[in-house]
XYZ file of C-alpha atoms in Angstrom:
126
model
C 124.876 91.959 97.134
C 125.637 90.719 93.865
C 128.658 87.725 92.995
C 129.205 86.397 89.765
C 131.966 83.699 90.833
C 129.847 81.527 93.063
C 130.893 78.121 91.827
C 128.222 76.255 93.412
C 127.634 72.273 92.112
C 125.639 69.505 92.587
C 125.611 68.989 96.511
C 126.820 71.706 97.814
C 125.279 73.554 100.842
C 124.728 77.482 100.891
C 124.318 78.842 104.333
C 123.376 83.102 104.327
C 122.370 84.789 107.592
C 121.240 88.166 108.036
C 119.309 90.466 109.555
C 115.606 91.071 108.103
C 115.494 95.239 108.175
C 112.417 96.549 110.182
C 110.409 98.101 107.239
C 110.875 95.365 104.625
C 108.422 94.109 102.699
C 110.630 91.616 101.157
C 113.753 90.287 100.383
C 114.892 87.832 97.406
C 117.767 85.721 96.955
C 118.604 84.553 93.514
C 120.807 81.671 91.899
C 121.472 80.905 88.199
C 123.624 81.731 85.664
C 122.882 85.298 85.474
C 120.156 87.636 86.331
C 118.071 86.955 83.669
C 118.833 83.017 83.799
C 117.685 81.887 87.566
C 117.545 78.928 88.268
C 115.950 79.485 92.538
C 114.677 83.446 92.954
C 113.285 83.013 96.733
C 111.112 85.503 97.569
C 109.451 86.078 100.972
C 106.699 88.771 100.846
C 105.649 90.469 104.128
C 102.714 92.217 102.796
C 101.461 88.929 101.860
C 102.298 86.590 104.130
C 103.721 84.079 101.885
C 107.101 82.650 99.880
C 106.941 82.815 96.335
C 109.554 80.985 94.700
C 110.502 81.043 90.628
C 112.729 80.512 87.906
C 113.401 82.872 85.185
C 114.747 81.995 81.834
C 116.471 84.519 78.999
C 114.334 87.367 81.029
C 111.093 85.795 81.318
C 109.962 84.538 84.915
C 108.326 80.547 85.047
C 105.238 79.384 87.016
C 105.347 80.470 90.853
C 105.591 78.334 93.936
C 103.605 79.937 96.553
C 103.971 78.455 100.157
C 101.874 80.012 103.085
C 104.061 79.323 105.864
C 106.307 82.424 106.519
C 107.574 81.660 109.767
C 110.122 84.579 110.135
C 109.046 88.258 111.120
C 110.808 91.728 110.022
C 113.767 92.605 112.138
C 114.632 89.133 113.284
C 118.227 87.544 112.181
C 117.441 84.961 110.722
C 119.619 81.637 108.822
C 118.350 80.566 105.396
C 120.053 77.425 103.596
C 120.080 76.161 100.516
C 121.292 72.666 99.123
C 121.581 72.150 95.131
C 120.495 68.708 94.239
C 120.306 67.210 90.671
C 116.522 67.398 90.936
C 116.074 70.448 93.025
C 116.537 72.483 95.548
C 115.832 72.492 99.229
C 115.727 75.513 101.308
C 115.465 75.415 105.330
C 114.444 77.875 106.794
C 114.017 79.351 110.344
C 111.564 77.484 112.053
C 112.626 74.063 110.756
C 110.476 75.087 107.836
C 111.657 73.440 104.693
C 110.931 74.363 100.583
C 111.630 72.246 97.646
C 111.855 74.043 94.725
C 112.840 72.079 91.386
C 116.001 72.401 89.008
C 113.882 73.344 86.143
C 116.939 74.246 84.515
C 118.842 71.034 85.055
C 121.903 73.231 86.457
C 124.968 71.286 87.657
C 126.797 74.979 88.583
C 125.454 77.817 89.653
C 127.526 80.840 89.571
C 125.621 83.806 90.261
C 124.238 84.912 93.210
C 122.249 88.350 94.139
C 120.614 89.378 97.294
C 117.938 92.193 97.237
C 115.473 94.344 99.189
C 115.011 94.481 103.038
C 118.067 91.994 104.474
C 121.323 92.581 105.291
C 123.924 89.712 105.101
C 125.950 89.258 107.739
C 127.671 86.390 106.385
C 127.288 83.455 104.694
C 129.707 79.929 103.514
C 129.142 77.950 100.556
């Protein structure tokens, strides 16, 4: 899933559910300005039992945020959302789980949004 026409601001809410596929060993979802300008990739890894979230800028990816507490499995539905604040963002997940991730990019509008590997969208509302 790929959108270039998000028009997502300062305080806005994203809300994406899906369904995790069985073999995944990851998903990512991605907001910026473009692919190679992101300001949140979130990336849970299976394999490794842990979160990683990024930025990338003109190609090149930032420092990671790693955060240990995966609390969703393969093949569960599951509803992930994000809120853009001036200063960051913050991303609750399942379990009542939440990440803050920072606006190292100082982005007021996002409008690009991609969703890769192992999850299917079922539907989600900005």
């Amino acid at each position: 899933l790929e959108i270039f026409n998000l028009n997502m601001k300062t305080g806005d809410t994203l809300k994406i559910k899906g369904k995790i596929s069985e073999d995944a060993d990851g998903f990512s979802i991605n907001l910026g300005c473009r692919s190679s300008d992101l300001a949140l990739h979130l990336n849970p890894r299976f394999n490794e039992s842990v979160i990683v979230c990024n930025s990338r800028c003109s190609s090149a990816w930032q420092e990671e945020h790693r955060d240990n507490n995966l609390g969703f499995s393969k093949g569960s539905t599951i509803k992930i959302t994000i809120e853009m604040l001036a200063d960051k963002f913050q991303v609750k997940l399942p379990n009542d789980h939440e990440v803050e991730f920072p606006n190292r990019h100082c982005y007021d509008k996002i409008s690009y949004m991609s969703i890769k590997g192992g999850f299917r969208v079922t539907s989600f509302k900005l």
